[in-house]
mmCIF file of C-alpha atoms and ligand atoms in Angstrom:
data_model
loop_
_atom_site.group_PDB
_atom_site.id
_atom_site.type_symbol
_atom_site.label_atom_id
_atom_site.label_comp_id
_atom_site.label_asym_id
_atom_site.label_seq_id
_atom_site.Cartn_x
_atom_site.Cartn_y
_atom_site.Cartn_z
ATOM 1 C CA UNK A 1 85.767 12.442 41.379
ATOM 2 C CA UNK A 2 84.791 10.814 44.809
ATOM 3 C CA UNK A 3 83.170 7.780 45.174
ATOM 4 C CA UNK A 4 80.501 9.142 47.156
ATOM 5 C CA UNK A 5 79.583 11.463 44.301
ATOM 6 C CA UNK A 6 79.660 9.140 41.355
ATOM 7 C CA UNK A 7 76.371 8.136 39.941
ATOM 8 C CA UNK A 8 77.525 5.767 37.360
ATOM 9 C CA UNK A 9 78.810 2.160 38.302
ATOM 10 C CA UNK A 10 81.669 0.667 37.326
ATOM 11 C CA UNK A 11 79.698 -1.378 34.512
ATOM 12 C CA UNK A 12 78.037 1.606 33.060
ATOM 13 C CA UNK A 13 81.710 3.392 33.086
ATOM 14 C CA UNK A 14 83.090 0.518 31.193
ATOM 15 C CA UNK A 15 80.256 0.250 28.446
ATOM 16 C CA UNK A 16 80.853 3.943 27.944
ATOM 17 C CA UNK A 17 84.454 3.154 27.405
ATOM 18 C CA UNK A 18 83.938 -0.158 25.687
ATOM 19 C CA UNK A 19 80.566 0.728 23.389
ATOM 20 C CA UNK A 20 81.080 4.614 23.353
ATOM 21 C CA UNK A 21 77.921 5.522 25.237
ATOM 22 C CA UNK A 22 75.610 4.982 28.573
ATOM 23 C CA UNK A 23 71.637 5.007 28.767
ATOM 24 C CA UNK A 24 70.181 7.062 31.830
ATOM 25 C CA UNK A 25 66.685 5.794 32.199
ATOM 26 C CA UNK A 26 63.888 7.872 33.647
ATOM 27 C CA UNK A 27 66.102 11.165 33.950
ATOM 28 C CA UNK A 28 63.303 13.617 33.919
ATOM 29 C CA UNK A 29 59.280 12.223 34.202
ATOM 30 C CA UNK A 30 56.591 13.031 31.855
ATOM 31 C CA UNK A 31 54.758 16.325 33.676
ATOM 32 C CA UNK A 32 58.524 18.046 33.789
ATOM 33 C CA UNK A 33 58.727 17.022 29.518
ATOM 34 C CA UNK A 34 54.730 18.089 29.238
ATOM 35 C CA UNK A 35 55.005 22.370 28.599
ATOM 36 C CA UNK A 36 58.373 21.269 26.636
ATOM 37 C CA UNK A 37 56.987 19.118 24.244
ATOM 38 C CA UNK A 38 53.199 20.744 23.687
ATOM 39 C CA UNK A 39 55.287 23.972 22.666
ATOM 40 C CA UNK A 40 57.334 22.035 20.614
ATOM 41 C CA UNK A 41 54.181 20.797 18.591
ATOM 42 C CA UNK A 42 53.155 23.968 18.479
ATOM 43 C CA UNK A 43 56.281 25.874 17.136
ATOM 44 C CA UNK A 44 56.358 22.857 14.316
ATOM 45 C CA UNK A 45 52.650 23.715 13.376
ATOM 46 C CA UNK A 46 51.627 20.541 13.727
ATOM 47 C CA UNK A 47 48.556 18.085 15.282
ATOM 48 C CA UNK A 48 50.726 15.559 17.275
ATOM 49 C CA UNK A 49 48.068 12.784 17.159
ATOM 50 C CA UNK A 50 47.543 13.056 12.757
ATOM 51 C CA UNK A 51 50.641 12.377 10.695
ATOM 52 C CA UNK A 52 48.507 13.476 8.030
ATOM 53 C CA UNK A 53 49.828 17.175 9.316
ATOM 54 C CA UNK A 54 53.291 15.877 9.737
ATOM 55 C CA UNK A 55 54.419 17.352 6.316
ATOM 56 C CA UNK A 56 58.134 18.073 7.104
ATOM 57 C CA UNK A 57 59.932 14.582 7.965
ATOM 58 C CA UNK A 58 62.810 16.084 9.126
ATOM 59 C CA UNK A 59 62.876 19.920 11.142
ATOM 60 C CA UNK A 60 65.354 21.206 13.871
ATOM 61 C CA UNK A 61 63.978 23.838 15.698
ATOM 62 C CA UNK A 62 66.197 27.535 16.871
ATOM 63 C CA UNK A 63 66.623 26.894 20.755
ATOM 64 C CA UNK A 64 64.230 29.783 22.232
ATOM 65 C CA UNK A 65 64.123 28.897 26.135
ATOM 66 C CA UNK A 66 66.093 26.607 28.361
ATOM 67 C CA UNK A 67 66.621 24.761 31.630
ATOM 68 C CA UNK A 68 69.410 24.061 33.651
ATOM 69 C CA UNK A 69 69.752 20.584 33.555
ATOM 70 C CA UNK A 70 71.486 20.086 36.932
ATOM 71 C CA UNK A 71 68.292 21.541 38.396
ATOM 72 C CA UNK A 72 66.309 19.891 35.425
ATOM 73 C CA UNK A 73 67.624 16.482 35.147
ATOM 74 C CA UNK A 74 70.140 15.842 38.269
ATOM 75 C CA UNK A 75 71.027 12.647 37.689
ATOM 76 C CA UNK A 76 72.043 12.964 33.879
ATOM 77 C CA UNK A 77 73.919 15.990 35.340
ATOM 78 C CA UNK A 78 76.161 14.080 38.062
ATOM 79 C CA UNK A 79 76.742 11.498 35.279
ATOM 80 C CA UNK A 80 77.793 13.695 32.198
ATOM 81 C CA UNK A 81 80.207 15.585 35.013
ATOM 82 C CA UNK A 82 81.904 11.873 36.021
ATOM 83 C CA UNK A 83 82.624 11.158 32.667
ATOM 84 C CA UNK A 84 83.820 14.251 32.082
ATOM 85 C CA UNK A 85 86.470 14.369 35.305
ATOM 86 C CA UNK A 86 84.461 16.180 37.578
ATOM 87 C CA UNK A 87 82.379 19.140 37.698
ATOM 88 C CA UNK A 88 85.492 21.792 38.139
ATOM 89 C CA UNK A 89 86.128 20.327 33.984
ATOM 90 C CA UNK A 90 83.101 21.402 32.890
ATOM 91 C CA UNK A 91 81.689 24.435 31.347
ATOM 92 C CA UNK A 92 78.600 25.274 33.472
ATOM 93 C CA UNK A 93 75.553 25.855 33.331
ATOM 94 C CA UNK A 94 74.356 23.104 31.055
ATOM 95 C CA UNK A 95 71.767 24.754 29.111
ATOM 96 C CA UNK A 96 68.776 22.276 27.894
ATOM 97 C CA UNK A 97 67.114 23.984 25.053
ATOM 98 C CA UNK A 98 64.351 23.776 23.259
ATOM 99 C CA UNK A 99 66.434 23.251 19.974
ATOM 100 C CA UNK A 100 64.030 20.860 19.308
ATOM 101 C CA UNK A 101 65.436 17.742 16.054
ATOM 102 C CA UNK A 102 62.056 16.126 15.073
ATOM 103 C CA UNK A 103 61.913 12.950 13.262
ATOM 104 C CA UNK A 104 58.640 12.472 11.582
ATOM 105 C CA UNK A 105 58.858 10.013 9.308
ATOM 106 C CA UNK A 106 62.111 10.226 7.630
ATOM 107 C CA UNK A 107 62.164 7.507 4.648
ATOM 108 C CA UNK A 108 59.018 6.081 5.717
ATOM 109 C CA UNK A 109 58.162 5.705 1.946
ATOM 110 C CA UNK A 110 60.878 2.888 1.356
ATOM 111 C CA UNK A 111 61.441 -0.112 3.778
ATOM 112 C CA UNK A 112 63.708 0.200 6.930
ATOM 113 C CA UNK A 113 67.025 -0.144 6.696
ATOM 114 C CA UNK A 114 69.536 -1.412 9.372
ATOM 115 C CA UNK A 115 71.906 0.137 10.819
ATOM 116 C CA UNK A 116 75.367 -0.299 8.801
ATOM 117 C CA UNK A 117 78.071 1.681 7.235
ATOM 118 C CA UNK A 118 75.975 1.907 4.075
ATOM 119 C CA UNK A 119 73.087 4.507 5.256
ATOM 120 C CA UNK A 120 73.791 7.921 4.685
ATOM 121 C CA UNK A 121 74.754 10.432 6.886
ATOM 122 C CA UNK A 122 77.002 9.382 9.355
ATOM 123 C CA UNK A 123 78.744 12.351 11.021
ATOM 124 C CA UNK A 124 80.346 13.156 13.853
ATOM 125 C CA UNK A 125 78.705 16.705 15.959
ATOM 126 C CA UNK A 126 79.974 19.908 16.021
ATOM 127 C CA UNK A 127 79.528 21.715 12.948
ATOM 128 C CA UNK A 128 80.879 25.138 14.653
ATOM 129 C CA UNK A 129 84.494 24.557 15.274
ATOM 130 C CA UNK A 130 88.372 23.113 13.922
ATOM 131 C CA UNK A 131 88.340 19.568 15.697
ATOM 132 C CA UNK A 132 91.245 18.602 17.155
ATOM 133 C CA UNK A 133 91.668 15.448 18.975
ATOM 134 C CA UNK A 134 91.816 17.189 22.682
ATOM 135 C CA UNK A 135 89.104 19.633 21.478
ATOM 136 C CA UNK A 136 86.876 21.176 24.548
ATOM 137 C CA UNK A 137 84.059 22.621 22.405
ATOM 138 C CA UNK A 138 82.127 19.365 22.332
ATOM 139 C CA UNK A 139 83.090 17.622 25.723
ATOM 140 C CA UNK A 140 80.194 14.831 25.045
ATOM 141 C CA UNK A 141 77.476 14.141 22.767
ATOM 142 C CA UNK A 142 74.193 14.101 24.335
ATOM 143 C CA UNK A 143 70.392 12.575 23.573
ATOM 144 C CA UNK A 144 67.443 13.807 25.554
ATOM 145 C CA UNK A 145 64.136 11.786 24.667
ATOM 146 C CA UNK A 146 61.251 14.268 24.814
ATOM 147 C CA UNK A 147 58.865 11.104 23.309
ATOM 148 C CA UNK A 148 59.466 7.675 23.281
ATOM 149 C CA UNK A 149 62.117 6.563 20.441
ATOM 150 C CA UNK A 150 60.872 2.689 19.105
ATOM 151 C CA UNK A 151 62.614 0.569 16.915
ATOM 152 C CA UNK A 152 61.940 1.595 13.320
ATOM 153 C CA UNK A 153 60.956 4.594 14.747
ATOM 154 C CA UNK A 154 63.607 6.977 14.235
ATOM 155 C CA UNK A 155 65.828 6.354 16.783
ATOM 156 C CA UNK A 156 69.415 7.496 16.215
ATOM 157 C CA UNK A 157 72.132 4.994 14.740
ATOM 158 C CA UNK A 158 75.275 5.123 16.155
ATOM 159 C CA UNK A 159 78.157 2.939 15.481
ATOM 160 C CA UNK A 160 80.192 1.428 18.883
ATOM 161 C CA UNK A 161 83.303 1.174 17.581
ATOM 162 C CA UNK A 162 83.392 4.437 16.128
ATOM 163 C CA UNK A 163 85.527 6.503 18.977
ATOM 164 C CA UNK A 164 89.205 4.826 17.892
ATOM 165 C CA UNK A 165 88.753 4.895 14.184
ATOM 166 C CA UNK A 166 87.779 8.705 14.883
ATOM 167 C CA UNK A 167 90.801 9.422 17.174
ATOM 168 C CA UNK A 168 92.906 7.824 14.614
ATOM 169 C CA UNK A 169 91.797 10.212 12.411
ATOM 170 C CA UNK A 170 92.519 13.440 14.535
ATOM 171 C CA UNK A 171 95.830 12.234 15.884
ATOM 172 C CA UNK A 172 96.850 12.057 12.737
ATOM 173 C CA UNK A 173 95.854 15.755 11.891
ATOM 174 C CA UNK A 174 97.030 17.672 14.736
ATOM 175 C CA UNK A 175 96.977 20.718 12.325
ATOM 176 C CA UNK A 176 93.093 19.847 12.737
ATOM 177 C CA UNK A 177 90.294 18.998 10.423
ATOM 178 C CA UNK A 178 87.051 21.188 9.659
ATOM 179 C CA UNK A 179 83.730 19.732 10.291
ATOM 180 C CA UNK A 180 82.859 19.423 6.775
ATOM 181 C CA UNK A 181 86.276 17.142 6.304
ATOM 182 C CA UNK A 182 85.043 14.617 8.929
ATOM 183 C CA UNK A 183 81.861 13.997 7.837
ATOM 184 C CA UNK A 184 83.598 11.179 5.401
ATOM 185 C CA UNK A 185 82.421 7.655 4.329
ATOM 186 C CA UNK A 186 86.632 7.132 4.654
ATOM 187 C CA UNK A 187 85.719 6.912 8.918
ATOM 188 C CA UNK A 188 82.492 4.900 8.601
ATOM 189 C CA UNK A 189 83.489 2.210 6.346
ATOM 190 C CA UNK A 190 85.958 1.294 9.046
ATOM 191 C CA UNK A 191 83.245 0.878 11.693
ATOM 192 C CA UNK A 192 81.608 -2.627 11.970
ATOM 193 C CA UNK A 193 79.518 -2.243 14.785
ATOM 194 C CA UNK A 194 76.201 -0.141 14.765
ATOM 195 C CA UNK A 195 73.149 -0.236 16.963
ATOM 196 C CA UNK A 196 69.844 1.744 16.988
ATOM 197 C CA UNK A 197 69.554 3.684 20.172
ATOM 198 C CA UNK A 198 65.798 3.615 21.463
ATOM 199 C CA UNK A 199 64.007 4.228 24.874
ATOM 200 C CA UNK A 200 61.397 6.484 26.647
ATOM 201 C CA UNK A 201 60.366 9.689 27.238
ATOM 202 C CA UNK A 202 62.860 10.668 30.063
ATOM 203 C CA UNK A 203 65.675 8.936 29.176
ATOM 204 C CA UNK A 204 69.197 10.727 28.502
ATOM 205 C CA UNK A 205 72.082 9.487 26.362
ATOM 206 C CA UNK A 206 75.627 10.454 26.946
ATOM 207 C CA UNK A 207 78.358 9.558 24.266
ATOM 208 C CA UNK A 208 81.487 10.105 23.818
ATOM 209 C CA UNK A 209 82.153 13.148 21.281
ATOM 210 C CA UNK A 210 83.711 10.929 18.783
ATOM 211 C CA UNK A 211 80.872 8.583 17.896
ATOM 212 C CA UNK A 212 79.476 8.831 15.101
ATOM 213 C CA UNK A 213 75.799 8.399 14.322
ATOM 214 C CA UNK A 214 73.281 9.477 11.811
ATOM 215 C CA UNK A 215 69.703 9.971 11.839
ATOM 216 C CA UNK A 216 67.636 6.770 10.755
ATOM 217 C CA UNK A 217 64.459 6.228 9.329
ATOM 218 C CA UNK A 218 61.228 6.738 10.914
ATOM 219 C CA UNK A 219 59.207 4.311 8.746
ATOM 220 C CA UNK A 220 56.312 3.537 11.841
ATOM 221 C CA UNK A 221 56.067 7.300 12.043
ATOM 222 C CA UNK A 222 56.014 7.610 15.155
ATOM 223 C CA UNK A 223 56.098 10.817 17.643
ATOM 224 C CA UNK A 224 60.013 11.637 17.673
ATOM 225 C CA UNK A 225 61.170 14.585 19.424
ATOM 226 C CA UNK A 226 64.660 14.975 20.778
ATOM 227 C CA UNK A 227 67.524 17.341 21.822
ATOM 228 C CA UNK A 228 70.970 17.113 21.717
ATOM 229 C CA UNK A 229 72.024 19.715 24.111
ATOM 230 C CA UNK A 230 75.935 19.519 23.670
ATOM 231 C CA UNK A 231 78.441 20.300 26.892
ATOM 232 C CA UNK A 232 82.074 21.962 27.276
ATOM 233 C CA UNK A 233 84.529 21.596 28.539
ATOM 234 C CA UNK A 234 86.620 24.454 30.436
ATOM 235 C CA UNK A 235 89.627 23.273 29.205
ATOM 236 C CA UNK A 236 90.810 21.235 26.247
ATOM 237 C CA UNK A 237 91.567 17.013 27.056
ATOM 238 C CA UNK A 238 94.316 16.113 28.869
ATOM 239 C CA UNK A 239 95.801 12.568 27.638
ATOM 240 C CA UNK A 240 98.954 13.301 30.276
ATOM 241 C CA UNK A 241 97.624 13.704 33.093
ATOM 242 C CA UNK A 242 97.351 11.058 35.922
ATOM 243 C CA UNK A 243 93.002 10.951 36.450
ATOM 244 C CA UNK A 244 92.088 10.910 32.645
ATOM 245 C CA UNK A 245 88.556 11.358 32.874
ATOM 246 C CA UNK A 246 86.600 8.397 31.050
ATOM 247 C CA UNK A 247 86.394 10.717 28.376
ATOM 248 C CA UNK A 248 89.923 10.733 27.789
ATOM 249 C CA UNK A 249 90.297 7.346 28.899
ATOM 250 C CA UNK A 250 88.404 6.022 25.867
ATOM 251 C CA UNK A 251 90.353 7.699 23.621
ATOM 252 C CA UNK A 252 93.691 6.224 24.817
ATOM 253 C CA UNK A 253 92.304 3.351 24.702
ATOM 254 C CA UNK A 254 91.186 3.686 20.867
ATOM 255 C CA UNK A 255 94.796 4.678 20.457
ATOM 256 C CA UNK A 256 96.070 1.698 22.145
ATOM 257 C CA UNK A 257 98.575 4.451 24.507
ATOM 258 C CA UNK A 258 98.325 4.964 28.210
ATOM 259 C CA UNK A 259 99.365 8.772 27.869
ATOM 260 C CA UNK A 260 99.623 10.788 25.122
ATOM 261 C CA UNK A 261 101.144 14.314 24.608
ATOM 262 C CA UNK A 262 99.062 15.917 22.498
ATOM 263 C CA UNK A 263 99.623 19.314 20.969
ATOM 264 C CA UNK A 264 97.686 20.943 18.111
ATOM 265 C CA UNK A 265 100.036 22.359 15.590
ATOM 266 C CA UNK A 266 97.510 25.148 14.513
ATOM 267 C CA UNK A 267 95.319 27.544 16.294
ATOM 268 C CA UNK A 268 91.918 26.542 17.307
ATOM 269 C CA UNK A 269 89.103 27.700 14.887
ATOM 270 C CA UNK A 270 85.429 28.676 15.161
ATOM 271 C CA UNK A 271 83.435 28.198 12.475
ATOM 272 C CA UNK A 272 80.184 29.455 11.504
ATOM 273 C CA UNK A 273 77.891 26.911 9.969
ATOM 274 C CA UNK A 274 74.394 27.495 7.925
ATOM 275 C CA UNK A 275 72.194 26.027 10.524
ATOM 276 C CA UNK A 276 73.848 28.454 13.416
ATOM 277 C CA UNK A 277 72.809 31.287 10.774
ATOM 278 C CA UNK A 278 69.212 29.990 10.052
ATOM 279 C CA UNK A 279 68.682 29.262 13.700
ATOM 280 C CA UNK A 280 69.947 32.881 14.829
ATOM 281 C CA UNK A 281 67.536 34.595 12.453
ATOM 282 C CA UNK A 282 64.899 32.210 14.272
ATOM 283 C CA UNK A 283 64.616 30.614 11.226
ATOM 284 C CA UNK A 284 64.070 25.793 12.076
ATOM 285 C CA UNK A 285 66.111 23.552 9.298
ATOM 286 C CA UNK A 286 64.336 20.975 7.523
ATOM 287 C CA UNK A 287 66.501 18.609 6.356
HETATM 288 O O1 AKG B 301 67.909 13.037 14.377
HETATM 289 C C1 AKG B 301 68.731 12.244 14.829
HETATM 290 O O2 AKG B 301 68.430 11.091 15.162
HETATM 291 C C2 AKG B 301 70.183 12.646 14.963
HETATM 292 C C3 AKG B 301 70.374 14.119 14.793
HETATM 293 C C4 AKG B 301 71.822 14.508 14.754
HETATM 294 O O3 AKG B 301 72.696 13.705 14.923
HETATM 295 C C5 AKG B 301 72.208 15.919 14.532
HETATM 296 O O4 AKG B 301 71.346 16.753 14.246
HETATM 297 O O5 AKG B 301 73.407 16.212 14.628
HETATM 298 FE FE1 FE2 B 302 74.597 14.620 15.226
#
């Protein structure tokens, strides 16, 4: 990618690489989020401004409209491209959905817990296909905040050291592992760095595919709305070639290789999980 088209610096490059993620402040303002979020209250059936209402903690909502977010959300755009290797890498449009994951007080009857390898429900996303370690179905793991995440307020946990310990795991298992095989305690418990992502209404997340991160508890329950619109890649990662993207980059570097020459030794592998099922009978999952 050319310099004069990169939107992230050099720093923000790096703490992708070194903490497995990169805050985009201010990536959309609050009229553009307005019609997204009062249908969203809506379609969960709920008064926004009395918890007493809020009677699900937990719902993800069937995506039912979308935006583009280069037209949307430039800026997030340009950036999830660069750390991809350039817009020709990715699978476009990026479709912004509605697929709304509300967090309304999750736990809030028992006292906050930190962020550590002993909460439950660390995973790492895409529950629809065989994961391989140069997989293209989930080029990056995105965050859109549709409210304002606090602390204590539901704001995702994610640990930063999580992308080498995860492509440990799949270079290990070039045969490939199935989504319900890498959601194991086996990958978190070798993690020692977590953090609480928060922020406002606007801002955008991008992480690399291999973090994993688990919803936390919403014990102030506050207003938490967000999507995590996920992005392809045209082609699966290239550890060989000479412009990894950061993408790639980050996982050689978890590896501890310059290049690697990665081949799968079984054939990639869709797979249809419950929530795809609920969400294509329009049915949201509470869970
Ligand atoms: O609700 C959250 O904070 C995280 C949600 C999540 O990671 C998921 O639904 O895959
Ligand atoms: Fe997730």
């Amino acid at each position: 990618m050319s310099q004069t088209t990169a939107e992230l610096s050099d720093e923000q490059v790096e703490h992708f690489l070194d903490k497995g993620y990169v805050v985009l402040e201010g990536c959309f303002d609050a009229e553009r989020a307005r019609p997204v979020v009062e249908r969203a209250w809506q379609r969960l059936g709920v008064d926004p401004d009395d918890p007493s209402t809020w009677t699900r903690p937990r719902v993800h909502l069937p995506s039912e409209q979308h935006v583009d977010a280069a037209e949307f959300a430039p800026r997030a755009y340009r950036a999830a491209c660069q750390l991809l290797g350039g817009e020709e890498r990715v699978r476009t449009p990026w479709h912004w959905s509605d697929g709304i994951i509300a967090n309304l007080g999750v736990g809030a009857d028992r006292p906050f817990e930190e962020p550590s390898a002993a909460v439950p429900g660390w995973h790492k996303d895409g529950d629809f296909f065989r994961h391989f370690l140069d997989s293209p179905e989930q080029g990056l793991l995105t965050i859109v905040l549709w409210t304002d995440v606090h602390s204590r307020g539901g704001g995702t946990f994610v640990a930063t050291d999580s992308v080498g310990v995860v492509a440990r795991f799949l270079a290990e298992h070039p045969e490939g592992v199935l989504p319900d095989d890498l959601q194991q305690t086996k990958l978190i418990r070798q993690c020692r760095e977590f953090t609480e992502l928060t922020g406002k209404q606007g801002d955008v997340v991008l992480l690399h595919p291999f973090v994993l991160h688990a919803t936390s508890q919403n014990v102030l329950r506050a207003q938490r709305l967000i999507t995590n619109p996920p992005l392809s890649l045209r082609e699966p990662m290239d550890f060989g070639r000479s412009d990894p993207s950061p993408v790639e980059r980050a996982v050689l570097r978890g590896l501890g290789v310059d290049r690697l020459d990665f081949r799968p030794t079984a054939p990639r592998e869709d797979v249809v999980p419950e929530r795809l099922l609920a969400h294509r009978e329009g049915r949201a999952v509470s869970r």
